[in-house]
Short mmCIF file of C-alpha atoms in Angstrom, two decimals:
data_model
loop_
_atom_site.label_atom_id
_atom_site.label_comp_id
_atom_site.label_asym_id
_atom_site.label_seq_id
_atom_site.Cartn_x
_atom_site.Cartn_y
_atom_site.Cartn_z
CA UNK A 1 5.64 59.15 47.78
CA UNK A 2 9.12 60.46 46.65
CA UNK A 3 9.54 64.22 47.20
CA UNK A 4 11.71 66.35 45.23
CA UNK A 5 14.33 69.22 45.81
CA UNK A 6 15.85 71.89 43.63
CA UNK A 7 18.88 73.65 43.18
CA UNK A 8 20.63 75.69 40.58
CA UNK A 9 24.11 76.85 39.74
CA UNK A 10 26.09 80.07 38.29
CA UNK A 11 28.08 79.73 35.50
CA UNK A 12 29.42 81.93 32.56
CA UNK A 13 28.57 78.76 30.34
CA UNK A 14 25.74 78.36 28.59
CA UNK A 15 23.07 75.38 28.98
CA UNK A 16 19.31 74.48 28.61
CA UNK A 17 17.16 75.48 31.58
CA UNK A 18 16.42 71.80 32.71
CA UNK A 19 16.21 70.49 36.26
CA UNK A 20 18.77 67.54 36.19
CA UNK A 21 18.08 64.23 37.90
CA UNK A 22 21.15 61.86 37.64
CA UNK A 23 18.99 58.49 37.85
CA UNK A 24 17.29 59.56 34.54
CA UNK A 25 20.70 60.45 32.83
CA UNK A 26 21.79 57.04 33.77
CA UNK A 27 18.79 55.46 32.29
CA UNK A 28 18.74 57.61 29.11
CA UNK A 29 22.56 56.46 28.46
CA UNK A 30 22.07 52.55 29.10
CA UNK A 31 19.11 52.71 26.85
CA UNK A 32 20.76 54.67 24.19
CA UNK A 33 23.94 52.47 24.37
CA UNK A 34 22.51 49.03 25.10
CA UNK A 35 25.18 48.64 27.85
CA UNK A 36 26.12 49.65 31.38
CA UNK A 37 29.86 49.86 30.37
CA UNK A 38 29.04 51.82 27.21
CA UNK A 39 26.55 54.40 29.12
CA UNK A 40 28.99 54.75 31.77
CA UNK A 41 31.61 56.15 29.09
CA UNK A 42 29.30 58.17 27.43
CA UNK A 43 28.61 60.02 30.79
CA UNK A 44 32.30 60.23 31.51
CA UNK A 45 31.62 57.81 34.61
CA UNK A 46 33.22 54.50 35.53
CA UNK A 47 31.31 51.14 35.39
CA UNK A 48 31.67 50.43 39.06
CA UNK A 49 29.92 53.87 39.57
CA UNK A 50 27.11 53.44 37.55
CA UNK A 51 26.48 50.00 38.50
CA UNK A 52 26.62 51.15 42.30
CA UNK A 53 24.00 53.62 41.55
CA UNK A 54 21.68 51.78 39.20
CA UNK A 55 21.74 49.27 42.45
CA UNK A 56 21.10 52.18 45.15
CA UNK A 57 18.13 53.28 43.26
CA UNK A 58 16.46 50.06 42.54
CA UNK A 59 16.81 49.73 46.44
CA UNK A 60 15.33 52.93 46.91
CA UNK A 61 12.46 52.55 44.54
CA UNK A 62 11.57 48.81 44.85
CA UNK A 63 11.94 48.35 41.41
CA UNK A 64 14.54 46.84 39.15
CA UNK A 65 15.16 49.19 36.45
CA UNK A 66 17.91 47.43 34.14
CA UNK A 67 17.81 43.64 32.82
CA UNK A 68 20.34 41.94 30.72
CA UNK A 69 21.03 38.30 29.76
CA UNK A 70 24.50 36.76 28.81
CA UNK A 71 25.37 37.73 25.19
CA UNK A 72 22.66 40.19 25.08
CA UNK A 73 22.11 43.75 25.37
CA UNK A 74 21.25 45.82 28.69
CA UNK A 75 17.81 46.96 28.33
CA UNK A 76 15.47 49.01 30.82
CA UNK A 77 12.73 47.43 32.52
CA UNK A 78 9.12 48.41 31.63
CA UNK A 79 9.07 50.54 35.14
CA UNK A 80 12.60 51.98 33.96
CA UNK A 81 11.27 53.06 30.64
CA UNK A 82 7.87 54.30 32.09
CA UNK A 83 10.19 56.45 34.70
CA UNK A 84 12.47 57.82 32.09
CA UNK A 85 9.59 58.86 29.52
CA UNK A 86 7.43 60.38 32.30
CA UNK A 87 10.54 62.51 33.68
CA UNK A 88 11.39 63.59 30.01
CA UNK A 89 7.64 64.43 29.01
CA UNK A 90 7.34 66.28 32.68
CA UNK A 91 10.39 68.43 31.61
CA UNK A 92 9.10 69.29 28.35
CA UNK A 93 5.89 70.18 29.83
CA UNK A 94 7.31 72.24 32.22
CA UNK A 95 9.80 74.02 29.87
CA UNK A 96 7.96 77.12 30.03
CA UNK A 97 7.91 77.58 33.61
CA UNK A 98 11.42 76.44 34.18
CA UNK A 99 12.41 78.95 31.32
CA UNK A 100 10.62 81.72 33.22
CA UNK A 101 11.96 80.95 36.73
CA UNK A 102 15.67 81.17 34.93
CA UNK A 103 14.70 84.60 33.33
CA UNK A 104 13.31 85.61 36.55
CA UNK A 105 16.57 84.69 38.18
CA UNK A 106 18.83 85.85 35.69
CA UNK A 107 17.34 89.16 35.63
CA UNK A 108 17.98 89.62 39.16
CA UNK A 109 21.86 88.71 39.07
CA UNK A 110 22.33 90.65 35.85
CA UNK A 111 20.86 93.76 37.83
CA UNK A 112 23.10 92.85 40.78
CA UNK A 113 26.24 92.75 38.53
CA UNK A 114 25.53 95.87 36.71
CA UNK A 115 22.27 98.03 37.30
CA UNK A 116 23.02 100.22 34.27
CA UNK A 117 22.54 96.83 31.91
CA UNK A 118 19.53 97.35 29.44
CA UNK A 119 16.85 94.60 30.35
CA UNK A 120 14.64 93.93 27.59
CA UNK A 121 11.40 91.68 28.62
CA UNK A 122 10.08 89.81 25.70
CA UNK A 123 7.06 87.35 26.14
CA UNK A 124 6.96 85.10 22.89
CA UNK A 125 5.79 82.27 21.31
CA UNK A 126 8.26 79.09 22.05
CA UNK A 127 10.87 79.33 19.33
CA UNK A 128 14.34 77.77 18.88
CA UNK A 129 15.89 80.86 17.47
CA UNK A 130 14.77 83.08 20.37
CA UNK A 131 16.37 81.20 22.92
CA UNK A 132 19.48 80.91 20.67
CA UNK A 133 19.01 84.83 20.54
CA UNK A 134 19.25 85.02 24.28
CA UNK A 135 22.52 83.03 24.71
CA UNK A 136 24.13 84.94 21.94
CA UNK A 137 22.98 88.39 23.79
CA UNK A 138 24.45 87.24 26.90
CA UNK A 139 27.92 86.50 25.57
CA UNK A 140 28.24 90.25 23.68
CA UNK A 141 30.63 92.66 25.22
CA UNK A 142 30.22 94.51 27.25
CA UNK A 143 27.16 92.52 28.17
CA UNK A 144 25.00 95.87 28.41
CA UNK A 145 21.84 93.92 27.01
CA UNK A 146 20.01 91.53 28.83
CA UNK A 147 16.83 89.64 27.03
CA UNK A 148 14.50 88.74 29.95
CA UNK A 149 12.23 86.08 27.88
CA UNK A 150 9.21 84.59 29.17
CA UNK A 151 7.61 81.84 26.69
CA UNK A 152 3.81 81.92 26.15
CA UNK A 153 1.40 81.49 23.28
CA UNK A 154 1.47 84.06 20.53
CA UNK A 155 -1.53 85.61 21.74
CA UNK A 156 -0.96 85.79 25.21
CA UNK A 157 2.20 87.33 24.41
CA UNK A 158 0.80 90.23 22.54
CA UNK A 159 -1.80 90.69 25.33
CA UNK A 160 0.93 90.70 27.64
CA UNK A 161 2.40 93.32 25.44
CA UNK A 162 -1.01 95.37 25.25
CA UNK A 163 -0.95 95.23 29.39
CA UNK A 164 2.46 96.41 29.95
CA UNK A 165 3.72 93.47 31.16
CA UNK A 166 6.48 93.27 28.57
CA UNK A 167 7.91 95.81 26.02
CA UNK A 168 8.36 93.40 23.61
CA UNK A 169 6.27 90.09 21.97
CA UNK A 170 6.89 87.33 19.39
CA UNK A 171 4.49 85.90 17.44
CA UNK A 172 4.25 84.05 13.97
CA UNK A 173 2.13 83.90 10.98
CA UNK A 174 1.94 81.57 7.84
CA UNK A 175 3.52 83.46 4.93
CA UNK A 176 0.45 82.89 2.59
CA UNK A 177 -2.25 83.94 5.13
CA UNK A 178 -4.50 86.46 3.90
CA UNK A 179 -7.92 88.74 4.72
CA UNK A 180 -10.81 87.25 6.18
CA UNK A 181 -8.84 83.93 7.82
CA UNK A 182 -8.80 82.76 11.13
CA UNK A 183 -4.87 84.43 11.55
CA UNK A 184 -6.74 87.87 10.72
CA UNK A 185 -9.73 87.24 13.30
CA UNK A 186 -7.17 86.17 15.79
CA UNK A 187 -4.60 88.85 15.72
CA UNK A 188 -6.03 92.02 13.94
CA UNK A 189 -7.92 93.01 17.20
CA UNK A 190 -4.55 92.82 19.18
CA UNK A 191 -2.56 95.15 16.66
CA UNK A 192 -2.82 98.71 15.73
CA UNK A 193 -1.11 100.56 13.00
CA UNK A 194 0.07 103.56 14.33
CA UNK A 195 0.65 101.92 18.03
CA UNK A 196 2.30 98.85 17.15
CA UNK A 197 5.69 98.44 15.35
CA UNK A 198 6.64 94.87 13.41
CA UNK A 199 10.40 93.92 13.44
CA UNK A 200 11.66 91.38 11.39
CA UNK A 201 13.30 88.30 12.67
CA UNK A 202 13.07 84.85 10.97
CA UNK A 203 11.44 82.72 8.59
CA UNK A 204 10.86 79.05 9.86
CA UNK A 205 8.91 75.70 8.49
CA UNK A 206 6.19 74.34 10.62
CA UNK A 207 5.64 70.33 9.80
CA UNK A 208 4.57 67.08 11.16
CA UNK A 209 6.89 65.80 13.90
CA UNK A 210 6.49 61.64 13.42
CA UNK A 211 8.38 58.60 14.64
CA UNK A 212 11.81 57.65 13.06
CA UNK A 213 11.39 56.46 9.38
CA UNK A 214 7.60 57.67 9.54
CA UNK A 215 5.83 54.37 9.81
CA UNK A 216 2.56 55.60 9.30
CA UNK A 217 3.49 57.24 6.06
CA UNK A 218 2.15 60.54 7.16
CA UNK A 219 2.93 63.36 4.64
CA UNK A 220 -0.30 65.85 5.10
CA UNK A 221 -2.90 66.63 7.61
CA UNK A 222 -5.32 64.72 4.95
CA UNK A 223 -3.12 61.51 5.98
CA UNK A 224 -3.70 61.94 9.64
CA UNK A 225 -7.55 62.00 9.16
CA UNK A 226 -7.63 58.90 6.86
CA UNK A 227 -5.21 56.95 8.76
CA UNK A 228 -6.61 57.79 12.15
CA UNK A 229 -3.21 58.77 13.31
CA UNK A 230 -3.08 60.02 17.08
CA UNK A 231 -2.36 63.66 17.18
CA UNK A 232 -0.99 66.05 19.92
CA UNK A 233 -2.31 69.58 19.56
CA UNK A 234 -1.10 72.76 21.11
CA UNK A 235 -3.23 74.66 23.82
CA UNK A 236 -5.45 77.50 22.91
CA UNK A 237 -3.48 80.72 22.59
CA UNK A 238 -0.58 79.17 21.09
CA UNK A 239 0.52 80.70 17.46
CA UNK A 240 0.82 76.92 16.44
CA UNK A 241 -2.66 76.03 17.14
CA UNK A 242 -3.88 78.81 15.14
CA UNK A 243 -1.65 77.83 12.26
CA UNK A 244 -2.95 74.09 12.57
CA UNK A 245 -6.72 75.40 12.43
CA UNK A 246 -5.96 77.71 9.27
CA UNK A 247 -4.19 74.94 7.49
CA UNK A 248 -7.11 72.41 8.53
CA UNK A 249 -9.60 75.36 7.24
CA UNK A 250 -7.42 75.31 3.79
CA UNK A 251 -7.48 71.59 3.11
CA UNK A 252 -11.41 71.60 4.21
CA UNK A 253 -10.87 69.03 7.17
CA UNK A 254 -13.01 69.54 10.15
CA UNK A 255 -10.88 69.52 13.44
CA UNK A 256 -13.32 66.51 14.53
CA UNK A 257 -11.83 64.58 12.01
CA UNK A 258 -8.14 64.53 13.62
CA UNK A 259 -7.91 61.87 16.42
CA UNK A 260 -6.37 63.57 19.21
CA UNK A 261 -7.22 67.13 18.21
CA UNK A 262 -8.28 67.75 22.06
CA UNK A 263 -4.87 66.16 23.34
CA UNK A 264 -2.79 69.40 24.08
CA UNK A 265 0.66 70.18 24.77
CA UNK A 266 2.42 73.51 26.21
CA UNK A 267 5.50 73.32 23.54
CA UNK A 268 6.86 72.34 20.72
CA UNK A 269 9.26 70.01 22.84
CA UNK A 270 6.17 68.66 24.95
CA UNK A 271 4.49 67.62 21.36
CA UNK A 272 7.93 66.14 20.47
CA UNK A 273 8.37 64.19 23.52
CA UNK A 274 4.98 62.76 23.34
CA UNK A 275 5.52 61.50 20.00
CA UNK A 276 8.85 60.15 21.05
CA UNK A 277 7.15 58.15 23.99
CA UNK A 278 4.97 56.70 21.73
CA UNK A 279 1.80 58.81 23.37
CA UNK A 280 0.86 59.85 20.02
CA UNK A 281 1.77 59.55 16.40
CA UNK A 282 2.41 62.87 15.09
CA UNK A 283 2.14 66.39 16.36
CA UNK A 284 2.66 69.74 14.67
CA UNK A 285 5.86 71.80 15.19
CA UNK A 286 9.33 72.99 14.38
CA UNK A 287 12.10 71.05 12.82
CA UNK A 288 14.68 71.74 15.69
CA UNK A 289 12.21 70.16 18.30
CA UNK A 290 11.77 67.13 16.07
CA UNK A 291 15.86 66.82 15.69
CA UNK A 292 16.32 67.28 19.31
CA UNK A 293 13.87 64.26 20.17
CA UNK A 294 15.10 62.02 17.55
CA UNK A 295 12.09 62.16 15.38
CA UNK A 296 11.62 62.44 11.47
CA UNK A 297 10.32 65.94 10.06
CA UNK A 298 7.41 66.43 7.59
CA UNK A 299 7.68 69.95 6.00
CA UNK A 300 4.05 71.47 5.82
CA UNK A 301 4.11 75.32 5.66
CA UNK A 302 6.56 78.33 5.81
CA UNK A 303 5.74 81.07 8.45
CA UNK A 304 7.23 84.12 9.64
CA UNK A 305 8.08 84.56 13.48
CA UNK A 306 7.66 88.67 14.28
CA UNK A 307 8.72 90.59 16.98
CA UNK A 308 6.51 93.43 17.84
CA UNK A 309 6.77 96.60 20.32
CA UNK A 310 4.76 99.73 20.79
CA UNK A 311 5.80 102.62 18.66
CA UNK A 312 6.92 104.64 21.67
CA UNK A 313 9.25 101.91 22.80
CA UNK A 314 11.36 102.22 19.63
CA UNK A 315 13.82 104.87 20.91
CA UNK A 316 14.24 102.89 24.35
CA UNK A 317 18.00 102.10 24.75
CA UNK A 318 17.21 98.24 24.94
CA UNK A 319 15.50 98.00 22.10
CA UNK A 320 17.86 100.01 20.05
CA UNK A 321 20.71 97.44 21.09
CA UNK A 322 18.47 94.45 20.38
CA UNK A 323 17.76 96.06 16.74
CA UNK A 324 21.83 96.39 16.22
CA UNK A 325 22.38 92.73 17.57
CA UNK A 326 19.74 91.34 15.32
CA UNK A 327 21.36 92.90 12.06
CA UNK A 328 24.80 91.62 13.39
CA UNK A 329 26.83 89.50 10.65
CA UNK A 330 27.37 86.93 13.47
CA UNK A 331 23.75 86.42 14.54
CA UNK A 332 22.38 85.98 11.06
CA UNK A 333 25.26 83.45 10.34
CA UNK A 334 24.20 81.54 13.70
CA UNK A 335 20.55 81.55 12.59
CA UNK A 336 21.61 79.53 9.69
CA UNK A 337 22.60 76.48 11.48
CA UNK A 338 19.30 76.16 13.38
CA UNK A 339 17.16 73.66 11.48
CA UNK A 340 14.29 74.91 9.69
CA UNK A 341 15.05 78.60 10.19
CA UNK A 342 16.47 81.36 7.92
CA UNK A 343 16.71 85.10 8.92
CA UNK A 344 14.16 87.33 7.14
CA UNK A 345 14.68 91.17 7.56
CA UNK A 346 16.12 90.82 10.91
CA UNK A 347 16.46 93.91 12.92
CA UNK A 348 14.33 95.90 10.42
CA UNK A 349 11.34 98.02 11.51
CA UNK A 350 8.80 96.74 9.13
CA UNK A 351 5.42 98.43 7.77
CA UNK A 352 2.62 96.27 9.27
CA UNK A 353 0.22 96.75 6.35
CA UNK A 354 2.84 95.17 4.05
CA UNK A 355 3.38 92.23 6.42
CA UNK A 356 0.19 91.69 7.92
CA UNK A 357 -1.83 92.85 4.98
CA UNK A 358 -5.32 93.09 6.67
CA UNK A 359 -5.94 96.88 6.95
CA UNK A 360 -7.44 98.81 4.04
CA UNK A 361 -7.20 102.94 4.83
CA UNK A 362 -9.54 105.25 2.81
CA UNK A 363 -7.32 108.07 0.94
CA UNK A 364 -7.57 111.39 1.94
CA UNK A 365 -9.30 113.80 -0.45
CA UNK A 366 -6.04 115.67 -1.09
CA UNK A 367 -4.63 112.74 -2.28
CA UNK A 368 -7.46 111.94 -4.88
CA UNK A 369 -7.17 115.33 -6.04
CA UNK A 370 -3.46 115.36 -6.77
CA UNK A 371 -4.42 111.73 -8.97
CA UNK A 372 -6.72 113.63 -10.73
#
């Protein structure tokens, strides 16, 4: 049994919240570039160093990692491939916990450097633009806003808001969702007009993440069922699980007809890695996650990503700073470069009744008198 140790570094530079292992980086480089020398160049290391490290790890693990024959490209052994994909999948599955750990540490350091900093704790459904927003906010001067972001499912995020564990939540709904739908049944009990305030953030596209070239020619949920494609779903409580079930209902497809409906992953990145590793054929997710995993993306539906807070929190300095930040031209321009995203009323406080048209309020008698 091989044991693990972790460490972290402090830096002004932004980087993904990953637990790095040099061996896995070596294997990825050799696999991607087809030779030890090319892999070494990609990593900025010498051939001798990479060769020595691979041999050291083979002795340590008791298995060959790389094989090659004269005149042919180097390739990973079955063990090397399994090791690399297992680590990548574990990284993807643990991403929310790793992000939460980094958020807690960064919050502590932010307050240590400046105890007057405005800390906004945001529980949110996993989203590429939310991650980008955190990095964008951290580089603004004078750096008085710190976004303490914890990724969790949409339903769990709103519950965290209602229970006082955060001051803002992020969730998403299909653009064309209406009354008497699964979306209404899921979110209406959690949100109360007059108590909660919706803040515009983004519009994004959800679709099928599939292997490069889309070998099974999957273009719809119906195709998934007809071709018995292996699917990776999201966990209960996630907004994407609600979106999938809503789309299945619209298509008249029972969940049981989707092979792998019960196979769940905790994030878009984890679903993408499951597809990339060959564990499944497709999964529902965002274009940015597909691109990062080297997958193709088949758009299925557009949705709005909302921010929500309590009405009483709107006047807090941290919330006010965030609303101003969301409306800056620089942030709106940054959103354009995220695959599958567009800014939509970013930073604007919106009418919940118009954005989520599930409530009907009887007019008061005085209003009827004025009309007559």
